[in-house]
Amino acid sequence: MKASTRLRGWLIFTALMLSLSPSGYAQCTGSPLFQETFGGDANAPAVGPALPTTVTTYQFIQQGDIQDGQYSIRKTTGPMFNWFANGKDHTGDGYMMIVNASYDPGKFYEKKIDGLCQGSRFYFSAWIANLLPKDQYSQTPLDPAVRFLIRSATTGDTLAQYATGNIPRYDVFTWKEYGMPFSLPPGETSLILTIYNDNPGGNGNDLALDDITFTLCGPAIQTQVLGTYQNNGQYACIHDHVTLQASVEPGYYQHPTYQWQYSRESPNGSAQQQWTDIAGATGLTLDFPDLQPADSGWYRLLAAEQGNISSPNCRVSSPPIPLFVEHPITPIIQSNAPVCAQDSLFMASAVAGTYQWLLPDGTISHDSAIIFPHAPVSASGNYALHVITRGGCVIDDQRWIQVQPNTLKVDLGKDTLLCNDDSLQLNAYNPGATYAWNTGDQTPSIWVKQAGKYAVTVRQGACQLKDSITIQHLNRPQLFLGPDTIACLGDTFSLNAYSPVATRYRWQDGKDSVSRVISQSGIYTVEASNLCGTGQASIQVQFISCAPELLMPNAFTPNGDGKNDVFRPKQTFALRAFEMSIFNRWGEEIFYTEDPLTGWDGSCKGHPCPMGTYVWVVHYQKQNGTRLEEKGTVLLIR
């Protein structure tokens, strides 16, 4: 092609692109057909691999500062020079191309892009950031200026070019998107992208490049649904005649082709929407002369250049069109009837649409539901409903509603107390009723004698009534002051009449304390009482003259004659506690007891001990609490 012809073609293309309305690029937002992100992710190392030498003639720097005419593939911009120190790639986790421009303007990136859609329009974009912070230089540096050139890979003809001008500096590291639309000639699927540095290097002209993207553009597609109910809404009635109609913005394709598709899944559902072609539906309209429930779902129109309609990456689609077929089935009235008087009563319909209720008293309501928070018996009667559904279907239904009078009476009485072996009958009888006690019983009445909360639910038809009663149980106090005992004159003796259920105490001498300390002989009697009765106990305590210490024999003869066969103390006063140990001449304990009446019979480990002297140690406590220890020896004679 001659140069003048190429220039004239470029001027015509540019004028055409500038004349298109903004809606002409409404569908340049699909999945990219090509995207250069330079790779990397959050787990990648700080520096990425070098680009192929066919892509750039700049020198790759693995570590250290990036000088003029050099580049690196990194996750952050610094620290180096006066650049932003912690700038990250456009998406935040991967790599970007960091460029320190050469002293001479020229090309620093070039790549052939394959697999594009022949005869289609595209939008090219790239993200660029100026590495120089704003207002931090005494001598103003140069800002980067970049030019993009897109050429045919077949003829080399220029398809589009765009110059960014000076890329501005900011106070913080800032990415800015630059781009342009272009068309790929019919029969061609490849192009060459070249990126130039238009400013000289040396003092400034430092940039970061990321996310070079080619996105398919297509015409805006407008759709409408003809023949549905309620202002072309998404619902129709079974057997309706409905037509889906689309209009496609002209000028995008020389030979446009179309295909209607269907999906049962919602585009907002959890599952990915699956689309299937509708056989024979290749025009701008899709007709349904006799709608059926199986036609419910989502529809869309695909548009593409001839030969591209089967390629998912080379076509555009309309927004999904919902179309749902109403096929309501009677009865449509739902209610919680029958109910008991004063309970909540409701009637509603699961079918969406407009409503007209005819109530038993002749009144009319257009609400979606009829609700009586406290239904009177007079609410009983016939309710008729006339519904026009979302799709225009007309349905009529009626239902007889009963509100049952509540004649139940249940009174278990006030909370009460049961004493000792007392029992109480709880009666909830109502004619024709059923019963559910929290004890598991299902009889009209139950007998109870233990503490607890007792509850019953009485049911009669739609009515039920509940009641409960709390029972407390208490026994009369049970007392024990201990066995009759002997204490030493001059000591004291403690008496304790405590009972966990008693609320009042009374001793024979009128004292009302729980416990007392005595020092005189006599019979002591106490009564303890509560709401359920009185318990009584008594003890005889005799105070006698006691030796000042235990009397311990100094010898004994365990020969079985019944005389002096056991070594034990002679007790002349009451003891509260007692311990006695016997040791042989090697200090080994051979006998131990806590009972002053259980003496040592002269045996060692089940065998008779040899005749000799043995050591005894006694610990004891008098009734007044005094603790004493005595030691001595005893002669075992055989």
XYZ file of C-alpha atoms in Angstrom:
638
model
C 0.000 0.000 0.000
C 1.328 3.467 -0.848
C 2.094 5.837 2.011
C -0.530 8.351 0.873
C -3.176 5.617 0.778
C -2.238 4.469 4.307
C -2.382 8.040 5.626
C -5.747 8.649 4.001
C -7.069 5.400 5.515
C -5.789 6.384 8.976
C -7.458 9.822 8.769
C -10.770 8.248 7.697
C -10.544 5.714 10.590
C -9.726 8.449 13.123
C -12.647 10.584 11.960
C -14.973 7.575 12.197
C -13.825 6.740 15.751
C -14.213 10.333 16.899
C -17.709 10.552 15.399
C -19.044 7.560 17.362
C -21.208 8.352 20.375
C -20.012 7.219 23.830
C -22.576 4.413 23.656
C -20.623 3.018 20.719
C -18.021 1.748 23.210
C -20.544 0.511 25.736
C -19.333 -3.070 25.281
C -15.538 -2.645 25.524
C -15.613 -4.122 29.025
C -15.553 -7.890 28.390
C -12.804 -10.339 29.294
C -9.439 -9.214 27.812
C -8.254 -11.127 24.750
C -4.687 -10.208 25.678
C -3.222 -8.860 28.904
C 0.398 -8.290 29.908
C 0.593 -8.136 33.716
C 4.317 -9.052 33.912
C 3.326 -11.897 36.265
C 4.015 -12.319 39.967
C 1.793 -12.615 42.994
C 1.924 -12.073 46.772
C 4.246 -15.103 47.203
C 6.623 -14.266 44.331
C 10.183 -12.951 44.944
C 10.848 -9.199 44.823
C 12.337 -9.273 41.296
C 10.829 -11.096 38.313
C 12.458 -12.569 35.190
C 13.691 -10.455 32.300
C 11.543 -9.887 29.194
C 12.550 -11.625 25.941
C 15.089 -9.650 23.924
C 12.510 -9.484 21.116
C 10.282 -7.348 23.372
C 12.754 -4.663 24.506
C 16.310 -3.556 23.703
C 16.700 -1.950 27.145
C 19.166 -3.585 29.554
C 17.629 -5.737 32.319
C 18.784 -4.979 35.905
C 18.367 -7.734 38.507
C 19.609 -5.801 41.558
C 20.543 -2.214 42.413
C 19.683 1.113 40.807
C 18.133 1.253 37.341
C 20.123 3.671 35.151
C 19.176 5.410 31.877
C 18.303 2.893 29.140
C 17.693 0.138 31.704
C 14.618 -1.593 33.154
C 13.621 -4.152 35.764
C 10.613 -6.333 36.561
C 9.872 -5.667 40.261
C 7.137 -5.585 42.889
C 8.083 -2.137 44.309
C 9.557 1.033 42.843
C 12.414 1.684 45.227
C 14.140 2.903 47.134
C 16.376 4.507 44.494
C 17.069 8.074 43.330
C 14.257 10.467 44.234
C 11.558 8.019 43.086
C 8.597 6.891 45.135
C 10.047 4.309 47.481
C 7.146 1.919 47.999
C 4.978 2.099 44.897
C 3.315 -1.225 44.019
C 2.036 -2.665 40.740
C -1.396 -1.695 39.446
C -3.166 -4.633 41.116
C -1.063 -4.497 44.309
C 0.595 -7.944 44.516
C 2.426 -8.692 41.235
C 5.222 -7.318 39.037
C 5.450 -4.164 36.916
C 7.965 -2.965 34.343
C 10.081 -0.134 35.832
C 11.740 1.969 33.097
C 14.529 4.568 33.288
C 14.210 6.076 29.800
C 17.189 6.231 27.473
C 18.859 9.557 26.718
C 17.420 9.406 23.197
C 13.685 9.077 22.561
C 12.679 5.781 21.007
C 11.087 2.366 21.278
C 11.301 0.476 24.602
C 8.585 -2.210 24.180
C 7.324 -4.125 21.147
C 5.307 -7.322 20.956
C 3.267 -9.264 18.427
C -0.247 -10.030 19.668
C -1.945 -13.114 18.180
C -5.366 -14.743 18.547
C -7.487 -11.624 18.052
C -10.840 -11.491 16.278
C -10.673 -10.624 12.579
C -12.838 -7.739 11.381
C -13.656 -6.631 14.975
C -13.126 -3.519 17.032
C -10.982 -3.392 20.143
C -9.982 -1.079 22.914
C -6.302 -0.919 23.844
C -5.255 0.344 27.275
C -2.203 0.409 29.542
C -1.516 1.740 33.034
C 1.406 4.122 33.543
C 2.739 5.829 36.678
C 5.241 8.707 36.905
C 8.005 7.650 39.339
C 8.797 11.269 40.259
C 6.967 12.817 43.240
C 5.389 16.226 42.770
C 7.129 19.451 44.012
C 10.284 17.782 45.392
C 12.930 19.072 42.977
C 14.947 22.300 42.834
C 15.464 21.749 39.109
C 12.293 20.575 37.356
C 12.934 17.151 35.772
C 11.366 15.831 32.590
C 8.151 13.894 32.900
C 7.704 10.722 30.840
C 5.722 10.979 27.600
C 4.661 7.746 25.933
C 3.305 6.944 22.458
C 1.463 3.735 21.532
C 1.513 2.442 17.930
C -0.635 -0.479 16.720
C 0.225 -1.934 13.290
C -1.089 -4.787 11.148
C 1.098 -7.879 11.533
C 0.265 -8.767 7.906
C 0.865 -5.477 6.051
C 2.591 -3.309 8.647
C -0.063 -0.633 8.131
C -0.773 1.631 11.075
C -4.136 0.766 12.640
C -4.069 3.254 15.529
C -1.704 5.410 17.549
C -2.028 7.449 20.705
C 0.324 9.867 22.514
C -0.113 10.392 26.243
C 1.672 13.740 26.412
C 3.565 14.441 29.627
C 2.375 12.050 32.332
C 1.622 14.136 35.448
C 3.346 13.848 38.800
C 1.386 13.372 42.037
C 2.034 13.651 45.767
C 1.533 9.899 46.105
C 2.356 7.073 43.724
C -0.555 7.099 41.225
C -1.456 4.853 38.288
C -3.233 6.398 35.283
C -4.902 4.504 32.444
C -4.272 5.456 28.792
C -5.940 3.861 25.792
C -7.578 4.070 22.372
C -10.041 2.145 20.174
C -9.071 0.550 16.854
C -10.318 -1.954 14.260
C -8.626 -5.126 12.998
C -9.075 -5.637 9.234
C -11.112 -8.628 7.993
C -9.046 -11.791 7.668
C -6.350 -10.631 10.138
C -5.982 -11.980 13.696
C -2.591 -10.518 14.716
C -1.067 -7.082 15.283
C 2.153 -5.486 16.510
C 2.125 -3.200 19.567
C 4.999 -0.720 19.914
C 5.495 1.631 22.882
C 7.789 4.651 22.422
C 9.447 7.028 24.844
C 8.909 10.476 23.290
C 11.041 12.510 25.759
C 14.827 12.337 26.241
C 16.221 10.790 29.422
C 18.917 12.038 31.768
C 16.989 14.146 34.221
C 13.698 12.411 34.918
C 11.556 10.580 32.350
C 11.162 7.562 34.689
C 7.992 5.472 34.637
C 6.281 2.233 35.637
C 4.186 0.244 33.112
C 1.573 -2.428 33.912
C -1.555 -4.245 32.672
C -1.333 -3.802 28.887
C -4.777 -4.935 27.715
C -6.675 -5.581 24.458
C -10.452 -5.841 24.965
C -13.047 -6.675 22.331
C -15.546 -3.884 21.592
C -18.999 -4.424 20.245
C -22.163 -2.521 19.505
C -24.616 -1.565 22.205
C -27.608 -3.925 22.171
C -31.024 -2.739 23.332
C -33.738 -5.292 24.095
C -37.435 -5.244 24.881
C -40.119 -7.797 25.665
C -43.373 -7.415 23.736
C -46.666 -8.868 24.902
C -45.974 -9.544 28.581
C -48.161 -8.316 31.407
C -47.598 -5.190 33.485
C -45.542 -2.841 31.317
C -43.280 -5.378 29.621
C -42.188 -6.922 32.901
C -40.366 -10.227 33.250
C -43.482 -12.345 33.965
C -46.027 -13.772 31.563
C -48.929 -16.211 31.865
C -49.018 -19.691 30.424
C -50.236 -19.732 26.761
C -49.399 -16.003 26.305
C -47.818 -14.768 23.068
C -44.492 -13.042 23.845
C -41.741 -11.721 21.572
C -38.167 -10.782 22.538
C -36.887 -8.004 20.288
C -33.370 -6.533 20.023
C -31.842 -3.553 18.247
C -28.082 -3.581 17.541
C -26.135 -0.352 17.071
C -25.028 -0.210 13.420
C -21.552 0.404 12.073
C -19.577 -2.172 14.018
C -19.709 -5.159 11.679
C -19.586 -5.287 7.876
C -21.463 -8.594 7.930
C -23.188 -8.914 11.323
C -24.468 -12.288 12.540
C -26.721 -13.049 15.525
C -27.588 -15.936 17.838
C -30.143 -16.151 20.670
C -29.166 -18.165 23.753
C -31.034 -19.581 26.770
C -30.015 -20.235 30.402
C -32.060 -21.679 33.258
C -29.683 -20.339 35.935
C -29.893 -16.786 37.262
C -26.835 -14.579 36.552
C -26.829 -13.713 40.264
C -27.046 -17.331 41.428
C -24.335 -19.294 43.164
C -23.741 -21.494 40.084
C -22.085 -20.072 36.975
C -24.639 -19.310 34.305
C -24.641 -21.883 31.480
C -25.836 -20.641 28.080
C -27.001 -22.809 25.170
C -27.750 -21.779 21.579
C -31.417 -21.821 20.521
C -31.585 -23.677 17.225
C -32.667 -21.479 14.328
C -32.857 -18.301 16.463
C -30.453 -16.153 14.416
C -32.531 -13.000 13.887
C -33.196 -9.901 15.952
C -36.472 -11.309 17.329
C -37.363 -14.438 19.285
C -41.066 -15.376 19.227
C -43.068 -17.464 21.751
C -46.611 -17.920 20.356
C -47.678 -20.309 23.180
C -45.636 -19.841 26.381
C -45.067 -22.853 28.621
C -43.462 -23.119 32.113
C -40.478 -24.846 30.470
C -39.770 -21.551 28.635
C -38.973 -19.810 31.967
C -35.371 -18.659 32.228
C -32.910 -16.074 30.903
C -32.311 -15.071 27.296
C -29.633 -13.045 25.528
C -28.656 -12.100 21.954
C -25.091 -12.593 20.682
C -23.695 -10.324 17.933
C -20.446 -10.721 15.997
C -18.751 -10.275 12.630
C -19.532 -13.080 10.202
C -17.397 -16.097 11.088
C -16.911 -15.045 14.725
C -20.303 -15.869 16.290
C -19.113 -19.260 17.621
C -16.008 -17.816 19.290
C -16.712 -16.721 22.917
C -13.883 -14.155 22.722
C -15.024 -12.564 19.454
C -18.664 -11.714 20.152
C -20.716 -9.461 22.411
C -23.991 -10.162 24.143
C -27.026 -8.250 25.307
C -27.816 -8.044 29.029
C -29.644 -11.199 30.198
C -33.422 -10.908 29.677
C -35.542 -12.594 32.374
C -38.760 -14.260 31.240
C -40.781 -16.343 33.701
C -44.068 -18.078 32.974
C -46.706 -18.038 35.703
C -48.756 -21.219 35.987
C -50.560 -20.921 39.337
C -52.471 -23.890 40.717
C -55.493 -23.580 43.014
C -56.079 -23.535 45.927
C -54.043 -20.402 46.464
C -55.299 -19.302 49.904
C -52.988 -20.286 52.749
C -54.120 -19.915 56.361
C -53.373 -21.097 59.884
C -57.116 -21.722 60.456
C -58.823 -23.127 62.378
C -57.669 -20.981 65.278
C -58.865 -20.289 68.789
C -60.615 -17.058 69.660
C -58.160 -14.223 70.463
C -55.285 -16.054 68.747
C -53.644 -14.628 65.644
C -55.417 -15.523 62.372
C -53.906 -14.941 58.926
C -54.809 -15.652 55.311
C -52.427 -15.040 52.443
C -51.578 -16.187 48.936
C -48.237 -17.535 47.702
C -49.030 -16.164 44.255
C -47.624 -12.698 43.568
C -49.837 -10.154 41.895
C -52.796 -7.911 42.690
C -55.450 -9.035 45.186
C -59.143 -8.561 45.906
C -60.530 -10.224 49.040
C -64.259 -10.541 49.778
C -64.708 -10.961 53.557
C -67.674 -12.637 55.339
C -69.036 -9.249 56.430
C -69.123 -8.031 52.806
C -66.090 -5.740 52.983
C -63.366 -5.797 50.303
C -59.595 -5.676 50.862
C -56.744 -5.339 48.355
C -53.992 -6.299 50.785
C -51.811 -9.336 50.043
C -52.832 -10.873 53.390
C -55.701 -10.695 55.889
C -54.517 -10.678 59.506
C -56.469 -10.635 62.783
C -53.930 -10.262 65.657
C -56.669 -11.257 68.157
C -59.296 -13.051 66.116
C -62.899 -12.778 67.369
C -65.359 -15.627 66.894
C -67.217 -13.351 64.460
C -64.236 -13.624 62.059
C -65.492 -17.101 61.091
C -66.966 -17.408 57.613
C -66.220 -17.690 53.887
C -63.274 -15.741 52.409
C -63.057 -15.321 48.611
C -59.888 -14.197 46.781
C -59.524 -12.875 43.222
C -55.840 -12.671 42.081
C -54.236 -11.301 38.947
C -50.704 -12.746 38.960
C -47.477 -11.030 37.931
C -47.841 -12.620 34.522
C -51.495 -11.680 34.071
C -53.093 -14.999 35.012
C -56.516 -14.655 36.705
C -57.300 -17.052 39.577
C -60.210 -17.297 42.016
C -60.279 -19.252 45.275
C -62.380 -19.353 48.442
C -62.062 -20.951 51.865
C -64.215 -21.386 54.939
C -62.413 -20.112 58.032
C -63.336 -21.152 61.584
C -62.526 -19.274 64.801
C -63.317 -21.579 67.726
C -64.712 -20.148 70.999
C -62.339 -20.724 73.922
C -64.183 -22.435 76.815
C -61.109 -23.880 78.514
C -60.467 -23.186 82.214
C -57.289 -24.310 83.979
C -56.211 -23.279 87.487
C -53.618 -25.352 89.328
C -53.717 -22.985 92.287
C -51.126 -20.800 93.944
C -47.583 -21.904 94.591
C -47.519 -23.937 97.802
C -45.464 -25.913 100.326
C -45.727 -29.653 101.030
C -44.517 -30.983 104.402
C -42.970 -34.346 105.213
C -45.019 -37.055 103.454
C -47.853 -34.770 102.293
C -49.062 -34.955 98.650
C -51.225 -32.702 96.481
C -53.551 -33.446 93.562
C -53.255 -31.098 90.581
C -56.459 -31.089 88.487
C -56.790 -29.618 84.966
C -59.947 -31.401 83.839
C -61.955 -29.952 80.931
C -64.607 -31.966 79.027
C -63.301 -33.366 75.748
C -59.763 -32.041 76.255
C -56.325 -33.642 75.980
C -53.534 -33.048 78.494
C -49.751 -32.777 78.360
C -47.954 -32.441 81.729
C -44.269 -31.640 81.911
C -43.954 -34.881 83.900
C -44.981 -36.848 80.812
C -48.444 -37.648 82.185
C -51.446 -37.260 79.894
C -54.212 -37.635 82.493
C -56.568 -34.847 83.627
C -54.995 -34.826 87.117
C -51.775 -35.953 88.825
C -50.603 -36.402 92.428
C -47.343 -34.693 93.427
C -45.254 -34.843 96.581
C -41.823 -33.593 95.467
C -40.574 -30.049 95.024
C -40.530 -28.621 91.484
C -42.435 -26.703 88.870
C -45.422 -28.541 87.408
C -46.977 -27.348 84.148
C -49.829 -28.596 81.983
C -51.060 -27.766 78.482
C -54.750 -28.444 77.908
C -55.952 -28.694 74.288
C -59.450 -28.742 72.918
C -59.679 -28.462 69.131
C -57.851 -25.302 68.030
C -57.744 -23.931 71.584
C -55.191 -24.577 74.261
C -54.513 -23.220 77.719
C -51.477 -23.530 79.962
C -50.925 -23.200 83.689
C -48.170 -24.038 86.140
C -47.524 -24.219 89.856
C -44.315 -24.283 91.874
C -44.198 -26.788 94.752
C -41.729 -26.524 97.625
C -41.112 -29.478 99.946
C -39.887 -29.394 103.546
C -39.321 -32.014 106.276
C -39.500 -31.358 110.015
C -36.021 -31.062 111.599
C -34.200 -34.254 112.643
C -31.819 -33.728 115.629
C -29.029 -35.706 117.336
C -26.845 -34.333 120.141
C -24.661 -37.448 120.354
C -24.527 -40.298 122.861
C -24.588 -39.754 126.593
C -21.084 -38.918 127.729
C -18.787 -38.252 130.723
C -16.638 -35.150 131.070
C -14.127 -33.999 133.663
C -14.956 -31.487 136.324
C -13.476 -28.147 135.415
C -13.763 -28.860 131.673
C -16.492 -27.688 129.334
C -18.555 -29.654 126.803
C -20.049 -28.321 123.522
C -23.554 -29.209 122.356
C -24.616 -28.515 118.732
C -28.257 -28.885 117.594
C -27.852 -27.566 114.016
C -30.346 -28.767 111.382
C -30.280 -27.375 107.825
C -34.090 -27.117 107.696
C -34.696 -25.675 111.178
C -35.770 -22.064 111.591
C -36.087 -21.932 115.436
C -34.365 -23.634 118.420
C -35.480 -23.951 122.068
C -33.518 -25.634 124.898
C -35.135 -26.947 128.088
C -33.892 -23.905 129.966
C -35.342 -21.473 127.394
C -32.167 -20.703 125.445
C -32.725 -20.313 121.677
C -29.175 -20.731 120.321
C -28.113 -23.436 117.833
C -25.210 -24.540 120.055
C -24.066 -24.062 123.637
C -21.198 -24.888 125.999
C -21.988 -26.638 129.315
C -19.941 -27.387 132.428
C -22.516 -29.028 134.720
C -23.961 -32.505 134.778
C -27.538 -33.007 133.640
C -29.925 -33.980 130.866
C -30.028 -31.386 128.101
C -32.984 -31.274 125.716
C -33.474 -29.162 122.597
C -36.345 -28.660 120.142
C -35.858 -27.439 116.534
C -38.846 -26.420 114.447
C -39.935 -25.068 111.026
C -43.197 -24.698 109.115
C -43.548 -28.470 108.898
C -43.111 -29.424 112.566
C -40.747 -29.899 115.485
C -37.891 -32.334 116.131
C -36.410 -33.108 119.574
C -33.160 -34.594 120.943
C -31.551 -34.973 124.392
C -28.215 -36.016 125.904
C -27.014 -36.797 129.422
C -23.642 -35.358 130.351
C -21.947 -36.343 133.621
C -19.022 -34.343 134.958
C -16.701 -36.360 137.251
C -13.401 -35.799 139.018
C -10.584 -36.846 136.663
C -6.916 -37.524 137.195
C -4.710 -34.845 135.718
C -3.287 -37.332 133.242
C -3.805 -40.750 131.743
C -2.814 -43.698 133.923
C -0.514 -46.016 131.957
C 0.651 -49.464 133.319
C 4.416 -50.057 133.469
C 4.193 -53.795 132.739
C 1.761 -56.430 131.390
C 1.716 -60.213 130.944
C 0.015 -61.305 127.673
C -0.197 -65.015 128.688
C -3.896 -65.508 128.083
C -4.929 -65.893 131.723
C -7.372 -63.017 131.460
C -5.409 -60.831 133.820
C -3.323 -57.906 132.617
C -3.157 -59.415 129.083
C -3.432 -56.052 127.210
C -1.507 -52.801 127.543
C -3.838 -49.777 127.450
C -4.498 -46.555 129.419
C -6.812 -46.332 132.361
C -9.229 -43.578 131.332
C -10.603 -41.423 134.116
C -12.070 -38.632 131.946
C -13.756 -38.244 128.587
C -11.514 -37.968 125.562
C -12.261 -36.148 122.311
C -9.345 -37.736 120.400
C -6.735 -40.418 121.131
C -3.674 -41.946 119.412
C -1.195 -44.534 120.817
C 1.924 -45.964 119.126
C 4.268 -48.751 120.385
C 7.925 -48.889 119.259
C 10.579 -51.620 119.651
C 14.134 -50.887 120.748
C 15.151 -50.093 117.165
C 12.509 -47.330 116.876
C 10.258 -49.341 114.594
C 6.503 -48.780 115.117
C 4.928 -52.148 115.791
C 1.451 -51.064 116.963
C -0.931 -48.133 116.462
C -4.517 -47.388 117.583
C -6.948 -44.487 117.869
C -9.260 -46.327 120.284
C -8.296 -46.041 123.981
C -10.209 -49.277 124.661
C -8.178 -51.242 122.082
C -4.877 -52.133 123.769
C -1.689 -53.827 122.597
C -1.721 -57.605 123.016
C 2.087 -57.944 122.822
C 2.236 -59.191 119.223
C 4.483 -58.023 116.359
C 3.242 -58.512 112.825
C 0.995 -61.350 113.915
C 3.608 -63.121 116.098
C 4.337 -62.830 119.872
C 6.911 -60.151 120.612
C 9.923 -61.148 122.736
C 9.962 -60.211 126.382
C 11.532 -56.828 126.985
C 10.992 -53.105 127.320
C 8.995 -51.189 124.687
C 8.417 -47.443 124.202
C 4.908 -45.981 124.003
C 3.766 -42.522 122.816
C 0.215 -41.242 123.440
C -1.468 -38.117 121.953
C -4.918 -37.211 123.255
C -7.399 -34.335 123.435
C -9.686 -33.589 126.345
C -13.271 -32.504 125.933
C -12.268 -28.886 126.591
C -10.023 -29.015 123.578
C -6.701 -29.329 125.400
C -4.194 -31.436 123.421
C -1.533 -33.425 125.366
C 1.304 -35.836 124.661
C 2.758 -38.473 127.046
C 5.667 -40.927 126.582
C 6.975 -43.876 128.595
C 8.083 -47.508 128.589
C 6.305 -50.734 129.359
C 7.818 -54.129 130.286
C 6.425 -57.105 128.406
C 6.694 -60.179 130.683
C 6.187 -63.752 129.485
